[in-house]
XYZ file of C-alpha atoms in Angstrom:
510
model
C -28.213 12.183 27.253
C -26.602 11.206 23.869
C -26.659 7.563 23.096
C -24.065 5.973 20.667
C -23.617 2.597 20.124
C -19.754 2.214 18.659
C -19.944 1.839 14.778
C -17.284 -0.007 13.232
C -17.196 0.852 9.461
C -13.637 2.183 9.558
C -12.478 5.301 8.204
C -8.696 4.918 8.315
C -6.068 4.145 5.625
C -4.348 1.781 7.780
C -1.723 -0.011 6.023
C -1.856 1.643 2.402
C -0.677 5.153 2.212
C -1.677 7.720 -0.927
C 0.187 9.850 -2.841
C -1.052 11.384 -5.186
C 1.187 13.019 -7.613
C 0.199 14.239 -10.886
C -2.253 11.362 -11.454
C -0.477 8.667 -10.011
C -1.049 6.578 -7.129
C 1.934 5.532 -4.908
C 1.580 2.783 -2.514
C 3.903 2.003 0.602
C 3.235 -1.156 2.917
C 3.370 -1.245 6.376
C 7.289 -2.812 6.786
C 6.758 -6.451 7.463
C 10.275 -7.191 9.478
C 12.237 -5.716 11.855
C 15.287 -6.371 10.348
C 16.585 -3.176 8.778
C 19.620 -2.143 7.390
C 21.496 0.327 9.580
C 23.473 2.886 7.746
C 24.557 5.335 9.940
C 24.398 4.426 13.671
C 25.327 8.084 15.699
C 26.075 6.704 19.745
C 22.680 5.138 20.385
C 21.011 6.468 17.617
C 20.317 4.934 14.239
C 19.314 5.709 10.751
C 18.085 2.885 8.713
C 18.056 2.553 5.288
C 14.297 2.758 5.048
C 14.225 5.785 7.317
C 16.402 7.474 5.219
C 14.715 6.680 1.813
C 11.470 7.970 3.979
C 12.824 11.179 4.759
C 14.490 12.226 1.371
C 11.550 11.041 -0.683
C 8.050 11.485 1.169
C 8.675 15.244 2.264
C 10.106 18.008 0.060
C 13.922 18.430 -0.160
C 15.320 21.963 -0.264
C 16.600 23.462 -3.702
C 20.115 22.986 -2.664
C 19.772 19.006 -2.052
C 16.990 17.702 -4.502
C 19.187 16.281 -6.948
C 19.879 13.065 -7.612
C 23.619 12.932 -7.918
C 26.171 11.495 -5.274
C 26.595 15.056 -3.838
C 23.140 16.148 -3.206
C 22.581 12.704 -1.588
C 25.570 13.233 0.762
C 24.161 16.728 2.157
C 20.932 14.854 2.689
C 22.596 11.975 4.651
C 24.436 14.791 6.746
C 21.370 16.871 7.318
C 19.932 13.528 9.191
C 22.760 12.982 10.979
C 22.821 16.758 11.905
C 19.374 16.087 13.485
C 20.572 13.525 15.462
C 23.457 15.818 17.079
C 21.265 18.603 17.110
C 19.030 15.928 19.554
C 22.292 14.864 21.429
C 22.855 18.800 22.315
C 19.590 19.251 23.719
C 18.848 15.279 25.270
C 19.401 16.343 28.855
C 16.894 19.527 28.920
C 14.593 19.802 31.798
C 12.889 21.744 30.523
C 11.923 20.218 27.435
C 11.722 16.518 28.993
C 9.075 17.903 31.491
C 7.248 19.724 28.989
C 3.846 17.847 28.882
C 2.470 18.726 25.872
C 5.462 17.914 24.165
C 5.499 14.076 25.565
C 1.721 13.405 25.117
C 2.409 14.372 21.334
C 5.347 12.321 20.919
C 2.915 9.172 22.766
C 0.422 10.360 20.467
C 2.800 9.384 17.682
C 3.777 6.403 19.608
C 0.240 4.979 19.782
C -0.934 5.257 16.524
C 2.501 3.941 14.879
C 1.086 0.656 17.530
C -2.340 1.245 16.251
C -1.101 0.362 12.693
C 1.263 -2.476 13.721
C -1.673 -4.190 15.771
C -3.967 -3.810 12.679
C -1.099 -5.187 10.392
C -0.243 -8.551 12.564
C -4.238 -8.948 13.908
C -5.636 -8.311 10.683
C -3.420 -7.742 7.818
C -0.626 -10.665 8.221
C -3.149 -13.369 9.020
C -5.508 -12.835 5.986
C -4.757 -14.814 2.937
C -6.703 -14.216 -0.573
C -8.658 -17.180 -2.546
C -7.162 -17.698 -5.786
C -10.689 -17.948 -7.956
C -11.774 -14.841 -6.390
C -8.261 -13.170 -7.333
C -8.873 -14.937 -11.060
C -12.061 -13.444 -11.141
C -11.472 -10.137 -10.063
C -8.101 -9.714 -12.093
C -10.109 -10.736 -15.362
C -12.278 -7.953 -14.795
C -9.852 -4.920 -13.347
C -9.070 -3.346 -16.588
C -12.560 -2.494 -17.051
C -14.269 1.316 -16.689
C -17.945 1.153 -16.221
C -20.910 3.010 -17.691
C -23.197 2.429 -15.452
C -27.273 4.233 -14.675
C -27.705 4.235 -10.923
C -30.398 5.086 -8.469
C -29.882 6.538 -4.775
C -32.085 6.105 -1.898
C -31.556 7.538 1.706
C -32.660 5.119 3.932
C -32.205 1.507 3.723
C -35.883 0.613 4.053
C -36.928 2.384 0.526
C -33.768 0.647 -0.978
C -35.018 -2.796 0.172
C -38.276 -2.134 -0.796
C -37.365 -0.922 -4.343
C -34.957 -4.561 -4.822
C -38.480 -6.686 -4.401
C -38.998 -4.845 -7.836
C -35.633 -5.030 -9.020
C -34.350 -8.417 -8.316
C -37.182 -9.629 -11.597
C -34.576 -10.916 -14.721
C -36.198 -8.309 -17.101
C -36.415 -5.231 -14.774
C -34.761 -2.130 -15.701
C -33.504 0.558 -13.724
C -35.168 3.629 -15.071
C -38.521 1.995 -15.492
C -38.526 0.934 -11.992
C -37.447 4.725 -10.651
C -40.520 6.296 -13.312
C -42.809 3.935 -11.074
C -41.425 4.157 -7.892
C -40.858 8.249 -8.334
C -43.413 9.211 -10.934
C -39.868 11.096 -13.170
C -36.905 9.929 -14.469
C -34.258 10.169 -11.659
C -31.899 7.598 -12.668
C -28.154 9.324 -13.342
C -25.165 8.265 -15.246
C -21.513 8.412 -14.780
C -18.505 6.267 -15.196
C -16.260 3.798 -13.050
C -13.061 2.736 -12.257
C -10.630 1.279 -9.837
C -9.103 3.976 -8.112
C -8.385 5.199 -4.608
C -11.134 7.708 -4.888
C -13.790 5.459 -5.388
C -16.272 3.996 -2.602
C -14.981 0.941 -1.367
C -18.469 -1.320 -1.774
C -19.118 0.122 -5.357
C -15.501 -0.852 -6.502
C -16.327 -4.439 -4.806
C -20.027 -4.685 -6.399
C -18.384 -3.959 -9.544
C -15.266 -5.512 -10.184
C -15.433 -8.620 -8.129
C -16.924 -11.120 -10.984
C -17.952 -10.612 -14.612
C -20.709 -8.860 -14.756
C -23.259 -8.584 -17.933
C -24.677 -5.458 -19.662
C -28.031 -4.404 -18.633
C -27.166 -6.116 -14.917
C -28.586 -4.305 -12.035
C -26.541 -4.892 -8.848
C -27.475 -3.352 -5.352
C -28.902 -2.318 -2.757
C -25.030 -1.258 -2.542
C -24.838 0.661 0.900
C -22.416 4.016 -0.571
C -22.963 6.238 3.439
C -24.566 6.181 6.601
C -28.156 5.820 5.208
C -27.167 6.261 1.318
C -27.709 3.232 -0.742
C -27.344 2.950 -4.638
C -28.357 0.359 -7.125
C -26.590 0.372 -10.200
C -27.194 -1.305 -13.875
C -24.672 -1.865 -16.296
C -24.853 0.258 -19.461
C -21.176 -0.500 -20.573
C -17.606 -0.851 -20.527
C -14.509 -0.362 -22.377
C -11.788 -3.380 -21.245
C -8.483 -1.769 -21.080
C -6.457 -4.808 -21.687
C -2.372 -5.547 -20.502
C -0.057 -6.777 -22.560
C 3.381 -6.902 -21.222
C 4.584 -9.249 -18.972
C 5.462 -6.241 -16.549
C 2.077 -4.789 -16.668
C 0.295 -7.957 -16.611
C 2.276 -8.524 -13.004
C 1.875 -5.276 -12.101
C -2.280 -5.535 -11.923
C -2.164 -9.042 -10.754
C -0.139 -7.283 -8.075
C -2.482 -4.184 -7.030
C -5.938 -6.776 -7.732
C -4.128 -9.147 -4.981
C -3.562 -5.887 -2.565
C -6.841 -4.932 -3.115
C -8.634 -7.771 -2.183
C -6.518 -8.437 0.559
C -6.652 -5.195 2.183
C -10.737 -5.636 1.772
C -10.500 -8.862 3.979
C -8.266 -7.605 5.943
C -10.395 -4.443 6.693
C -13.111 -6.606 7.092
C -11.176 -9.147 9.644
C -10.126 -6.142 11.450
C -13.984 -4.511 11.975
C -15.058 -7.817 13.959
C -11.868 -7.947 15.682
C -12.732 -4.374 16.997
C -16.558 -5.211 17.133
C -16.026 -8.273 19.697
C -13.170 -5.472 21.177
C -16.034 -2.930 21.730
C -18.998 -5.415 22.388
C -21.363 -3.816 24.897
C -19.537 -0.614 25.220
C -22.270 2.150 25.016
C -21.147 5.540 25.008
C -23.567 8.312 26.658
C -23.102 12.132 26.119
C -24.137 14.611 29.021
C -26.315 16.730 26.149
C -25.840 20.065 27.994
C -21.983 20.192 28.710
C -21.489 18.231 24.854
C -23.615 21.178 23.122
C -21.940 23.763 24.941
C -18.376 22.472 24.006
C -19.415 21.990 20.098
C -20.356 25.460 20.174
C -17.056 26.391 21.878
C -14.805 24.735 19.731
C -16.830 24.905 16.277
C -14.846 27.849 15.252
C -11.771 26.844 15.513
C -12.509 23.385 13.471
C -14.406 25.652 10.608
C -11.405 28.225 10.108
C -10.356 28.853 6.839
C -7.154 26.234 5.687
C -4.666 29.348 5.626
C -5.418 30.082 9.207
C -5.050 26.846 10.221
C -1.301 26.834 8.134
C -0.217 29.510 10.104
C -1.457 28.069 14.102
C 0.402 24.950 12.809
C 3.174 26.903 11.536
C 3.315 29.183 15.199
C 3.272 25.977 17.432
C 5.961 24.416 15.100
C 8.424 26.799 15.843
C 7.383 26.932 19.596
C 8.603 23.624 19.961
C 5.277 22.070 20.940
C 3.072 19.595 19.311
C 1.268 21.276 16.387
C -2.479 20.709 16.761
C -5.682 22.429 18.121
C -6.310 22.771 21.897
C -8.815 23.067 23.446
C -7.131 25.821 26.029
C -6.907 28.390 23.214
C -10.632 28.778 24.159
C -9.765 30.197 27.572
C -12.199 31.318 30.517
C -15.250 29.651 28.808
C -13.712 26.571 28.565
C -12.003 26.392 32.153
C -15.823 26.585 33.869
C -16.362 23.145 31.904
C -12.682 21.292 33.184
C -14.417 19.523 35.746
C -18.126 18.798 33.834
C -19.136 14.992 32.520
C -18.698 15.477 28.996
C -19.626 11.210 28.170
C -19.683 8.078 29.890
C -18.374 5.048 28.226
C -17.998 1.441 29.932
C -19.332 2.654 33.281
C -16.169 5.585 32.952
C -16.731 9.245 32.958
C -15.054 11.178 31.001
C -14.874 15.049 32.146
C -14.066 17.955 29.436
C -10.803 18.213 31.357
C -10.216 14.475 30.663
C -11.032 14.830 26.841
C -9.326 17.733 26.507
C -5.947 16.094 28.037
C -6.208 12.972 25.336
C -6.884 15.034 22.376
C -3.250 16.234 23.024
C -2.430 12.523 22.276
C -5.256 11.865 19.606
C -6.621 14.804 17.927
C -9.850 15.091 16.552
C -10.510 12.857 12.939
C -13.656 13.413 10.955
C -15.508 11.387 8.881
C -16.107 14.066 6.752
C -13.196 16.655 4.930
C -15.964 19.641 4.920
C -17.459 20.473 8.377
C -20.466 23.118 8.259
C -21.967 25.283 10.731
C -25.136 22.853 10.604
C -24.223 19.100 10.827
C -20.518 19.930 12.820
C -22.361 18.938 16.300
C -23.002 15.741 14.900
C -19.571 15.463 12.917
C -17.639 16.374 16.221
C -19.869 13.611 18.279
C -18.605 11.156 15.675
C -15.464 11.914 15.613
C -15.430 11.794 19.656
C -16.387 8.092 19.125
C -14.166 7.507 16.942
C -11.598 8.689 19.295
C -12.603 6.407 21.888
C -12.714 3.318 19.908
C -8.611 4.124 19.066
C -8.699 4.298 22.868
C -9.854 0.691 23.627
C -7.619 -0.404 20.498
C -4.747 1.017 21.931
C -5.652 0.139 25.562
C -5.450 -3.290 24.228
C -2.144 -3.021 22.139
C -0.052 -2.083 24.950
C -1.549 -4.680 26.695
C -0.164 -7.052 23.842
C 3.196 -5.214 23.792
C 2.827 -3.468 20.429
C 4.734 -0.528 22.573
C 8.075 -2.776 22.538
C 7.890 -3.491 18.559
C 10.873 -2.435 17.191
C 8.945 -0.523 14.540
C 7.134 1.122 16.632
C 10.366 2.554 18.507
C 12.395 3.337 15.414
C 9.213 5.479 14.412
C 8.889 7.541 17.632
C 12.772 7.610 18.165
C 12.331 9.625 14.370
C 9.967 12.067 15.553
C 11.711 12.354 18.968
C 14.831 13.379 17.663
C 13.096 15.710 14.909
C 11.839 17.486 17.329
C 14.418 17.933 19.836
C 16.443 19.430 16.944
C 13.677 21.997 16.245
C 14.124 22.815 19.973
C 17.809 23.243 19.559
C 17.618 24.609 16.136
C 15.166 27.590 18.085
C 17.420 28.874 20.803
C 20.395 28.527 18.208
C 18.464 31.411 15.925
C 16.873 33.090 19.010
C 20.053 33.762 20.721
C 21.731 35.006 16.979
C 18.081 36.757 16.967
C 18.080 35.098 13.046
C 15.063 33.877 13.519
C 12.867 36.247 10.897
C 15.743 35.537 8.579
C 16.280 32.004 8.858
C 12.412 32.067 8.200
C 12.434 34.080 5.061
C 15.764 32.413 3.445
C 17.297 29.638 5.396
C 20.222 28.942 3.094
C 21.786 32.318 3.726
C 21.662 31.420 7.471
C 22.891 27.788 7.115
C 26.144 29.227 4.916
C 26.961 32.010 7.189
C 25.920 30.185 10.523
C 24.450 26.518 10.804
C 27.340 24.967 8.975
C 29.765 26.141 11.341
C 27.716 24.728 14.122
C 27.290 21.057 12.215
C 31.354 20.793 11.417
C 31.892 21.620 15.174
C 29.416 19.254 16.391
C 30.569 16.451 13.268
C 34.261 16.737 14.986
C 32.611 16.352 18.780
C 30.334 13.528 18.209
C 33.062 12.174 15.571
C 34.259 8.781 17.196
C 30.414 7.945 18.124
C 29.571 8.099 14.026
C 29.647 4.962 12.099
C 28.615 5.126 8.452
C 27.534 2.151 6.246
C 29.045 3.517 2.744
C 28.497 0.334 0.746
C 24.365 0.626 1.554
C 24.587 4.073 1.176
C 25.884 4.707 -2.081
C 22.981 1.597 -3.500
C 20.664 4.119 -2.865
C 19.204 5.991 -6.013
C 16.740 8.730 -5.087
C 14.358 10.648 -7.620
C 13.846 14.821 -7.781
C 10.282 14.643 -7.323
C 8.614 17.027 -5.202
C 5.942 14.921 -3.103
C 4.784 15.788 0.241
C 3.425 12.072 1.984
C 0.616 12.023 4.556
C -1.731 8.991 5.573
C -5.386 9.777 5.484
C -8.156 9.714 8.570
C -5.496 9.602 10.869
C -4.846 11.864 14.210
C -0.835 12.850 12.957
C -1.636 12.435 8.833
C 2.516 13.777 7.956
C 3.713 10.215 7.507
C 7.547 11.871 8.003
C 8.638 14.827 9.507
C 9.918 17.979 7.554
C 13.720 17.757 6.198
C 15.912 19.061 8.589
C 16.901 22.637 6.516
C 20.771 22.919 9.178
C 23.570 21.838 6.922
C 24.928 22.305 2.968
C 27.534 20.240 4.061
C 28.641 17.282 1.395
C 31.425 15.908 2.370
C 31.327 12.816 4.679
C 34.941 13.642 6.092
C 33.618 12.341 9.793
C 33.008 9.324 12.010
C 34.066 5.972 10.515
C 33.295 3.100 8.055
C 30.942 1.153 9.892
C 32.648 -1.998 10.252
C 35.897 -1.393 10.468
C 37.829 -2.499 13.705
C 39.361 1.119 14.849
């Protein structure tokens, strides 16, 4: 048997989601109150304002609606609340609603949109930052380091090397010529950015720091430690009172989020305490091997299996049953045990369809994947307990939680809908290869028919609406080391419609 004791040195973006966009770094916060603006409620469903600044901005906009004048902005309010009637059209389907794979992935969204709320009001809400340490840091966050550093894997040789280091005269590559017998200390430069390890960005730019300063053991992996002397640095200084804000702003976020992180681990730890997890050695190795190929394919293959399962209406991630006979004989097997529970193959195969596979690391290889894959089976379980305990809190009633489920709900009912539309024209290939041609000659019809049926259950805020300014850049937003990265799902391509001509002014009396 396997043994794993639950590490808790989390992997996940949580609250802080990256774009990155020609260079720059965007940051959106987990919304901190319920209380959104509603500017298009269609029967019981609702588009907020957020939702809708979400949908046009963090996923690319077709050609024919990525403007930023009043008319482009209309089609892309009418595309969303095309969605929603497509949804309406379809909301009484048996055969969708009993579709299994289909709900697990929409709980599957559910859970870790509660996942993030529970970190945010356990962790994130109830951590405050001191103000020297936020003076201290901010003095020093315009800075890019030279620094030398030397890398040890294993923790023992790193300690051992600091009872040499820790002296006020020692020096870095003196220390690695005696310790190593050559000259293996390496060079390279540093800076705040997303991209950096976490502990070297704190080591560094935490406090003032002098030049020749060795700093470290500084744990960088697993087993990977690094210490690091200062050689350098050139101070990029801010002058203007709007830049000056801005890095007080992202050196207050960043040490927050690093306490926060750090607030949430022993949350989790005391969470997890004593919960040893135990892999049956035969059944695990004979799974890894199963599945191994279809977590090393090449990226375009796994484009077009996403693609394929995207159109069929189902939830767009690996299973398991794609492996077929070999995997059936192992349903039933004890793949782990974990808190006196035994989990069979069949059992871990049924929650992946709610929490797909995350690894630790972006490149898997043929020689350390058996190892990857039993980490990121851990890691799966440990969302598991988090989750376990979040419904037990009601994080599965939060309103933000709903809105964000009742978005990818209605998405893809409207895929569903938008399928048998182009099935039964059999426009499928061409909707496919150019869907404006079939959205002018078909889909618009469709919309204006369904805008006039659904008419006196449309309400449209058209003061909050029009406040809206949105931007022509192309950006595609996705959350990283999570089980469903695509923060938002794909525009809704139905409708070149720009006229709002339908429903009424929300607020009026009739």
């Amino acid at each position: 048997m396997f043994k794993l004791v639950f590490s808790f040195r989390f992997y996940t973006a949580i609250v802080i989601v990256f774009f990155n966009l020609s260079g720059c770094d965007f940051e959106q916060k987990v919304e901190k109150s319920a209380q959104e603006t509603i500017i298009a409620q269609i029967g019981d469903k609702s588009i907020s304002l957020n939702e809708f600044i979400r949908r046009a901005e963090y996923t690319i906009r077709p050609a024919y609606c990525r403007g930023e004048n009043y008319i482009h902005k209309k089609i892309v309010l009418n595309s969303l609340i095309a969605e929603k009637l497509f949804a309406f059209e379809v909301a009484d389907d048996s055969l969708l609603q009993n579709q299994e794979e289909f709900n697990d992935y929409l709980i599957g969204r559910q859970e870790q949109a509660m996942r993030q709320m529970y970190y945010f009001k356990e962790a994130h809400e109830k951590t405050t930052v001191d103000s020297s340490a936020l003076k201290k840091a901010f003095a020093v966050a315009g800075r890019d380091y030279e620094i030398s550093y030397l890398a040890f894997n294993n923790k023992k040789s790193a300690e051992e090397a600091a009872k040499t280091l820790v002296s006020p005269n020692s020096d870095l590559a003196a220390t690695a010529e005696q310790l190593f017998g050559s000259p293996v200390v390496k060079q390279r430069k540093v800076s705040i950015n997303p991209q950096e390890n976490d502990n070297v960005i704190e080591a560094l730019f935490s406090d003032n720091l002098n030049k020749g300063q060795i700093i470290g053991p500084v744990k960088v992996a697993k087993d990977n430690h690094i210490f690091m002397q200062i050689d350098g640095w050139i101070d990029h200084k801010v002058i203007t009172e709007k830049t000056i804000q801005q890095r007080y702003a992202d050196t207050k976020e960043r040490l927050h989020t690093k306490k926060a992180m750090d607030a949430y681990e022993k949350h989790v730890g005391a969470l997890m305490k004593n919960k040893k997890m135990e892999f049956s050695r035969p059944v695990f190795m004979k799974v890894a091997e199963l599945v191994k190929p279809l977590y090393l394919r090449s990226i375009d293959e796994k484009k077009e299996t996403f693609n394929a399962r995207l159109w069929e209406g189902g939830a767009p991630d690996l299973k398991l049953d794609e492996l077929g006979a070999e995997m059936d004989k192992l349903v039933e097997k004890p793949l782990f045990q974990v808190d006196g529970v035994t989990w069979t193959v069949g059992d871990f195969e049924k929650y992946m369809r709610k929490h797909p596979l995350v690894f630790r690391k972006r490149k898997l290889s043929e020689k350390t994947f058996a190892s990857e894959f039993r980490l990121a089976i851990a890691d799966m379980v440990r969302d598991y307990y988090i989750t376990k305990d979040a419904y037990a809190k009601g994080y599965d009633k939060l309103p933000e939680v709903r809105r964000n489920v009742g978005m990818w709900k209605d998405n893809l009912y409207h895929l569903y809908y938008l399928n048998s539309l182009l099935k039964s024209s059999g426009k499928m290939a061409e909707y496919q290869a150019n869907p404006l041609n079939v959205i002018e000659e078909d889909l618009n019809s469709i919309v204006e028919k369904l805008q006039k049926k659904y008419s006196g259950k449309i309400q449209i805020d058209t003061d909050s609406f029009e406040s809206v300014n949105l931007s022509r850049i192309d950006l595609m937003a996705y959350q990283k080391n999570v089980p469903f990265p695509i923060l938002v799902p794909h525009f809704p391509q139905i409708t070149t419609y720009n006229r709002l001509d339908y429903g009424s002014k929300m607020g009026d009396d009739e």
